[in-house]
CSV table of C-alpha atoms in Angstrom, one decimal:
chain,number,residue,atom,x,y,z
A,1,MET,CA,14.0,-0.6,-0.5
A,2,GLY,CA,15.9,-1.6,2.4
A,3,ALA,CA,18.0,0.0,5.1
A,4,PRO,CA,17.2,3.3,6.9
A,5,HIS,CA,18.7,6.4,5.3
A,6,SER,CA,18.6,10.2,5.6
A,7,ARG,CA,16.6,12.5,3.5
A,8,ALA,CA,18.5,14.6,1.0
A,9,ALA,CA,17.5,17.3,-1.4
A,10,TRP,CA,18.5,16.7,-5.0
A,11,SER,CA,18.7,19.4,-7.7
A,12,LEU,CA,17.9,18.7,-11.2
A,13,CYS,CA,14.7,17.9,-13.0
A,14,VAL,CA,12.8,17.1,-9.9
A,15,LEU,CA,12.9,18.7,-6.4
A,16,LEU,CA,11.9,17.2,-3.1
A,17,LEU,CA,8.7,18.5,-1.6
A,18,GLY,CA,8.3,16.0,1.2
A,19,CYS,CA,9.0,12.4,0.2
A,20,SER,CA,8.5,10.1,3.1
A,21,ASP,CA,12.1,9.0,4.0
A,22,ALA,CA,13.2,8.9,0.4
A,23,GLU,CA,15.2,11.1,-2.0
A,24,SER,CA,13.5,12.6,-5.0
A,25,PRO,CA,14.7,11.8,-8.5
A,26,THR,CA,17.4,14.0,-9.8
A,27,SER,CA,16.3,13.4,-13.4
A,28,GLN,CA,13.4,12.0,-15.3
A,29,VAL,CA,13.9,11.5,-19.0
A,30,SER,CA,10.5,11.9,-20.4
A,31,ALA,CA,8.7,11.7,-23.8
A,32,ASN,CA,6.9,15.0,-23.1
A,33,ALA,CA,8.5,18.4,-23.7
A,34,GLY,CA,10.1,18.6,-20.3
A,35,ALA,CA,7.6,20.9,-18.6
A,36,THR,CA,8.4,22.0,-15.1
A,37,GLY,CA,6.5,22.5,-11.9
A,38,GLN,CA,4.4,19.3,-12.1
A,39,ALA,CA,3.9,17.3,-8.9
A,40,ALA,CA,3.9,13.5,-8.4
A,41,SER,CA,2.1,11.7,-5.7
A,42,GLY,CA,0.8,8.3,-4.8
A,43,GLY,CA,0.5,5.6,-7.5
A,44,ALA,CA,0.3,1.8,-7.3
A,45,SER,CA,3.1,0.1,-5.6
A,46,SER,CA,4.3,-3.5,-5.3
A,47,THR,CA,5.5,-2.6,-1.8
A,48,GLY,CA,2.5,-0.7,-0.7
A,49,ALA,CA,4.4,2.6,-0.7
A,50,GLY,CA,2.9,5.8,-2.1
A,51,GLY,CA,2.4,9.5,-1.5
A,52,SER,CA,5.9,10.6,-2.6
A,53,GLY,CA,5.6,14.3,-3.1
A,54,VAL,CA,8.0,15.4,-5.8
A,55,SER,CA,7.7,18.2,-8.4
A,56,ARG,CA,9.5,18.8,-11.6
A,57,GLY,CA,11.7,21.8,-11.3
A,58,GLY,CA,15.3,22.8,-11.8
A,59,THR,CA,16.2,25.7,-9.6
A,60,ALA,CA,17.6,24.1,-6.5
A,61,ALA,CA,21.0,24.5,-4.9
A,62,ASN,CA,23.9,22.8,-6.6
A,63,ALA,CA,25.2,20.7,-3.7
A,64,GLN,CA,24.1,17.1,-3.1
A,65,ALA,CA,24.7,14.9,-0.2
A,66,GLY,CA,25.7,11.3,-0.7
A,67,SER,CA,26.7,8.2,1.2
A,68,SER,CA,29.8,6.1,1.2
A,69,GLY,CA,27.4,3.2,2.2
A,70,SER,CA,25.5,0.9,-0.1
A,71,LEU,CA,22.1,2.5,-0.5
A,72,GLY,CA,23.0,6.1,-1.4
A,73,GLY,CA,21.4,8.1,1.4
A,74,ALA,CA,22.7,11.3,2.8
A,75,SER,CA,26.0,11.5,4.6
A,76,GLY,CA,28.3,14.0,6.2
A,77,GLY,CA,30.9,16.3,4.9
A,78,ALA,CA,33.6,15.5,2.3
A,79,GLY,CA,36.5,17.1,4.2
A,80,SER,CA,38.5,19.4,2.0
A,81,SER,CA,36.9,18.2,-1.1
A,82,LEU,CA,33.8,19.8,-2.6
A,83,LEU,CA,32.4,16.4,-3.4
A,84,SER,CA,30.1,14.4,-1.2
A,85,GLU,CA,31.4,11.1,0.1
A,86,ARG,CA,29.4,9.2,-2.4
A,87,LEU,CA,30.8,11.2,-5.3
A,88,GLN,CA,34.3,10.8,-3.9
A,89,ARG,CA,33.9,7.1,-4.3
A,90,TYR,CA,33.2,7.6,-8.0
A,91,TYR,CA,36.1,9.9,-8.7
A,92,LEU,CA,38.9,8.8,-6.3
A,93,HIS,CA,40.9,5.7,-6.7
A,94,ASP,CA,42.3,4.9,-3.2
A,95,THR,CA,39.3,2.7,-2.1
A,96,ASP,CA,37.1,2.1,-5.1
A,97,ARG,CA,39.4,1.2,-8.0
A,98,SER,CA,36.5,0.0,-10.2
A,99,VAL,CA,32.9,0.8,-10.7
A,100,ARG,CA,30.2,-1.8,-10.9
A,101,PHE,CA,26.7,-1.7,-12.5
A,102,GLU,CA,24.2,-4.0,-10.8
A,103,LEU,CA,21.5,-4.8,-13.3
A,104,ASP,CA,18.1,-6.0,-12.3
A,105,ALA,CA,15.7,-6.6,-15.2
A,106,VAL,CA,12.2,-7.9,-15.9
A,107,THR,CA,12.6,-10.9,-18.2
A,108,GLY,CA,12.7,-9.7,-21.8
A,109,LEU,CA,13.4,-6.1,-20.9
A,110,GLY,CA,17.1,-6.3,-20.1
A,111,PRO,CA,19.6,-4.0,-21.8
A,112,TYR,CA,20.9,-4.5,-25.3
A,113,ALA,CA,24.4,-5.8,-25.5
A,114,SER,CA,25.4,-2.8,-27.5
A,115,SER,CA,24.4,-0.6,-24.5
A,116,THR,CA,26.7,-2.2,-22.1
A,117,GLU,CA,29.5,-2.3,-24.7
A,118,TYR,CA,29.2,1.4,-25.4
A,119,LEU,CA,28.8,2.4,-21.8
A,120,SER,CA,31.7,0.4,-20.6
A,121,GLU,CA,34.0,2.5,-22.8
A,122,LEU,CA,32.2,5.7,-22.0
A,123,VAL,CA,32.1,5.2,-18.2
A,124,GLY,CA,35.8,4.2,-18.3
A,125,ARG,CA,36.5,7.7,-19.8
A,126,LEU,CA,34.2,9.4,-17.4
A,127,LEU,CA,35.6,8.0,-14.2
A,128,ASN,CA,39.0,6.6,-15.1
A,129,LYS,CA,38.9,3.7,-12.7
A,130,PRO,CA,42.2,1.7,-12.9
A,131,ASP,CA,40.5,-1.7,-12.4
A,132,GLY,CA,37.8,-0.9,-14.9
A,133,VAL,CA,34.0,-1.0,-15.3
A,134,SER,CA,31.8,-4.0,-15.0
A,135,PHE,CA,28.1,-4.7,-15.8
A,136,GLU,CA,26.7,-7.6,-13.8
A,137,ALA,CA,23.2,-9.1,-14.3
A,138,ASP,CA,21.8,-9.7,-10.8
A,139,GLU,CA,18.1,-10.4,-10.3
A,140,SER,CA,15.4,-11.3,-12.7
A,141,LEU,CA,12.4,-9.2,-11.7
A,142,PRO,CA,8.8,-10.3,-11.9
A,143,PRO,CA,6.7,-8.4,-14.5
A,144,LEU,CA,4.2,-6.1,-13.0
A,145,GLY,CA,2.3,-5.4,-16.2
A,146,GLU,CA,2.1,-2.7,-18.8
A,147,GLY,CA,-0.5,-0.9,-16.9
A,148,PHE,CA,1.4,-0.8,-13.6
A,149,GLU,CA,1.9,2.7,-12.2
A,150,TRP,CA,5.1,3.6,-10.3
A,151,SER,CA,5.2,6.5,-7.9
A,152,PHE,CA,8.6,7.8,-6.9
A,153,GLU,CA,8.3,6.4,-3.4
A,154,SER,CA,7.3,2.9,-4.6
A,155,LEU,CA,10.2,2.9,-7.1
A,156,ASP,CA,12.7,4.1,-4.4
A,157,THR,CA,11.4,1.4,-2.0
A,158,TYR,CA,11.7,-1.3,-4.7
A,159,ALA,CA,15.2,-0.3,-5.7
A,160,ARG,CA,16.5,-0.2,-2.1
A,161,ALA,CA,15.0,-3.7,-1.5
A,162,HIS,CA,16.9,-5.1,-4.4
A,163,ALA,CA,20.2,-3.2,-4.2
A,164,GLN,CA,23.3,-5.1,-2.9
A,165,ASP,CA,25.5,-3.6,-0.2
A,166,ASP,CA,28.5,-1.9,-1.7
A,167,THR,CA,30.0,-0.5,1.5
A,168,ASP,CA,33.2,-2.5,1.0
A,169,GLY,CA,33.3,-1.8,-2.7
A,170,PRO,CA,33.4,-1.6,-5.5
A,171,VAL,CA,31.1,1.5,-5.7
A,172,THR,CA,28.0,0.3,-7.5
A,173,ILE,CA,25.3,2.0,-9.6
A,174,HIS,CA,22.1,0.0,-9.4
A,175,VAL,CA,20.0,0.0,-12.5
A,176,LEU,CA,16.4,-1.3,-12.7
A,177,PHE,CA,14.9,-2.3,-16.1
A,178,VAL,CA,11.2,-2.4,-15.4
A,179,ASP,CA,7.8,-2.6,-17.1
A,180,GLY,CA,4.9,-0.3,-16.2
A,181,ARG,CA,5.0,3.5,-16.2
A,182,TYR,CA,6.0,6.3,-14.0
A,183,VAL,CA,3.1,8.5,-13.0
A,184,THR,CA,3.3,12.1,-12.1
A,185,GLU,CA,0.2,14.1,-11.2
A,186,GLY,CA,-0.9,16.4,-14.1
A,187,ASN,CA,1.8,15.1,-16.4
A,188,ALA,CA,0.6,13.1,-19.4
A,189,GLY,CA,4.1,12.6,-20.8
A,190,THR,CA,5.9,9.3,-20.9
A,191,VAL,CA,8.9,9.0,-18.5
A,192,LEU,CA,11.7,7.0,-20.0
A,193,GLY,CA,14.2,7.1,-17.1
A,194,LEU,CA,14.9,8.4,-13.6
A,195,ALA,CA,18.1,8.9,-11.6
A,196,TRP,CA,18.3,9.6,-7.9
A,197,GLY,CA,20.4,9.2,-4.7
A,198,GLN,CA,23.7,9.3,-6.6
A,199,ARG,CA,23.2,5.5,-6.8
A,200,PHE,CA,20.0,4.5,-8.5
A,201,ILE,CA,18.7,4.5,-12.1
A,202,ALA,CA,15.4,3.2,-13.5
A,203,LEU,CA,14.7,2.7,-17.2
A,204,PHE,CA,11.1,2.2,-18.1
A,205,GLN,CA,11.8,-0.2,-21.0
A,206,GLU,CA,8.3,-0.6,-22.4
A,207,GLN,CA,7.9,3.1,-22.6
A,208,LEU,CA,11.3,3.6,-24.2
A,209,ARG,CA,10.9,0.9,-26.8
A,210,ALA,CA,7.4,2.0,-27.7
A,211,GLY,CA,8.7,5.5,-28.3
A,212,CYS,CA,11.7,4.5,-30.4
A,213,SER,CA,9.8,2.0,-32.5
A,214,SER,CA,7.0,4.4,-33.5
A,215,GLY,CA,6.4,5.2,-37.1
A,216,LEU,CA,8.3,8.5,-36.6
A,217,LEU,CA,11.6,6.6,-37.0
A,218,GLY,CA,10.7,4.8,-40.2
A,219,GLY,CA,13.1,2.0,-41.2
A,220,LEU,CA,15.6,2.9,-38.5
A,221,GLN,CA,13.5,1.5,-35.7
A,222,ASP,CA,15.6,-1.4,-34.5
A,223,GLY,CA,18.9,0.4,-34.4
A,224,THR,CA,17.4,3.5,-32.9
A,225,CYS,CA,15.9,1.6,-30.0
A,226,GLU,CA,19.4,0.4,-29.1
A,227,VAL,CA,20.9,3.9,-29.4
A,228,ALA,CA,18.0,5.5,-27.5
A,229,GLU,CA,18.4,3.1,-24.6
A,230,ARG,CA,22.1,3.8,-24.2
A,231,ASN,CA,21.7,7.5,-24.6
A,232,VAL,CA,19.0,7.7,-22.0
A,233,TRP,CA,21.2,5.5,-19.8
A,234,ALA,CA,24.2,7.8,-20.4
A,235,HIS,CA,22.1,10.8,-19.5
A,236,GLU,CA,21.1,9.2,-16.2
A,237,ILE,CA,24.7,8.2,-15.4
A,238,GLY,CA,25.7,11.8,-15.9
A,239,HIS,CA,23.2,12.8,-13.2
A,240,VAL,CA,24.3,10.0,-10.8
A,241,ILE,CA,27.9,11.1,-11.0
A,242,GLY,CA,27.1,14.8,-10.3
A,243,LEU,CA,26.3,16.5,-13.7
A,244,VAL,CA,25.4,19.3,-14.4
A,245,ASP,CA,26.3,21.2,-11.2
A,246,ASN,CA,24.5,18.4,-9.4
A,247,GLY,CA,27.2,17.7,-6.9
A,248,VAL,CA,30.2,18.2,-9.1
A,249,PRO,CA,31.1,21.9,-9.3
A,250,ILE,CA,31.0,23.5,-12.7
A,251,GLN,CA,34.2,25.0,-14.2
A,252,SER,CA,32.3,27.3,-16.5
A,253,ALA,CA,28.8,28.7,-16.9
A,254,HIS,CA,27.0,25.9,-18.8
A,255,ARG,CA,24.2,24.9,-16.4
A,256,ASP,CA,20.8,25.6,-17.9
A,257,ALA,CA,19.2,27.6,-15.0
A,258,GLU,CA,15.7,27.3,-16.5
A,259,HIS,CA,15.8,23.5,-16.8
A,260,GLY,CA,17.7,22.3,-13.7
A,261,ALA,CA,21.0,20.5,-13.7
A,262,HIS,CA,21.2,20.2,-17.5
A,263,ASP,CA,23.6,21.6,-20.1
A,264,VAL,CA,22.8,24.6,-22.2
A,265,SER,CA,24.2,22.9,-25.3
A,266,ASP,CA,22.0,20.7,-27.6
A,267,ALA,CA,25.2,19.0,-28.6
A,268,CYS,CA,25.5,17.5,-25.1
A,269,VAL,CA,23.8,14.3,-23.9
A,270,MET,CA,22.9,16.3,-20.8
A,271,TYR,CA,20.8,18.8,-22.7
A,272,TRP,CA,17.3,19.3,-21.1
A,273,ALA,CA,15.3,18.7,-24.3
A,274,TYR,CA,16.5,15.1,-24.5
A,275,GLU,CA,14.0,14.4,-21.8
A,276,GLY,CA,11.4,14.4,-24.6
A,277,PRO,CA,10.7,13.6,-28.2
A,278,ALA,CA,13.7,15.8,-29.1
A,279,LEU,CA,15.9,12.8,-28.2
A,280,PHE,CA,14.4,10.6,-31.0
A,281,ASP,CA,14.4,13.5,-33.4
A,282,THR,CA,18.1,14.2,-32.8
A,283,LEU,CA,19.0,10.5,-33.1
A,284,LEU,CA,17.1,10.2,-36.4
A,285,SER,CA,18.8,13.4,-37.8
A,286,ARG,CA,22.2,12.0,-36.8
A,287,PHE,CA,21.4,8.7,-38.6
A,288,ASN,CA,20.3,10.6,-41.7
A,289,ALA,CA,23.4,12.8,-41.7
A,290,GLY,CA,25.7,9.8,-41.5
A,291,GLN,CA,27.0,10.9,-38.0
A,292,SER,CA,27.7,8.8,-35.0
A,293,PRO,CA,24.2,8.2,-33.5
A,294,ASP,CA,25.5,8.6,-29.9
A,295,ILE,CA,25.4,12.0,-28.3
A,296,ASP,CA,28.5,12.6,-26.3
A,297,PHE,CA,29.1,14.8,-23.2
A,298,CYS,CA,30.2,18.3,-24.2
A,299,GLU,CA,33.6,19.9,-23.5
A,300,ASN,CA,32.3,21.8,-20.5
A,301,CYS,CA,31.0,18.6,-18.9
A,302,TRP,CA,34.3,16.9,-19.6
A,303,ALA,CA,36.1,19.8,-17.9
A,304,ASP,CA,33.9,19.4,-14.8
A,305,LEU,CA,34.7,15.7,-14.7
A,306,ALA,CA,38.4,16.3,-15.1
A,307,ALA,CA,38.4,18.7,-12.2
A,308,ALA,CA,36.4,16.3,-10.0
A,309,ARG,CA,39.0,13.5,-10.8
């Protein structure tokens, strides 16, 4: 969507096989069981883009490149720091004293107020920005229809076309709340969210709300939809800011080598199985047990974040 940018390889759920001038998603939260090695290509596009070759994996190197510029492309070294320039903007306070979420949503599919309230406090703890965290509704996106199929390339092009320039700060995470579905070749699962470029997040709201309002959740449907949205969103934020071993170096061995840049602990929101129905199962069990419905980051992730700050 927008300005020219360099290609970069991103480690996590999905690895780049040859996207045309676009980064591959670092995460896709899916309602299947998180199978690996499945390729995505083509797909309908509102911008005419297609043919983005990405595959689900999780065995890539742990370094990512980022940009200090607005659209999250690749950039040069980070000096003495182990963090990319983009990640430095999230963790350091000298230039970007706050972090901003730019929200573009299809009418009726915007985030729940409880999501932004919860994430404002959570991101404040994750990044410790002295001037705080803001969530700003920006564009109202036209609906593309329940049957619309996104490829990665068309989604990336769409996001870049709508993202505001954040070169002069504050550093901004751009979030799309869209209809339609994300299509990967050979993958019949439902993708709930994607993160890529250390800048972009897409939440497929129709898919997410269909999953959380199914009969599996009984009388907890409404509340669980809200909790599911903010937990998927929190998972994607984790990937954008470098978790797990996805640009932010790990302080202990907690990366799940079999499932990409995810945490080995099922008590962590970055656990790999929360890409699938296990997310809803876990939320329901937490409701039933009288626990907080939200899944937090584990101690190991918090240690990584503290070291990065």
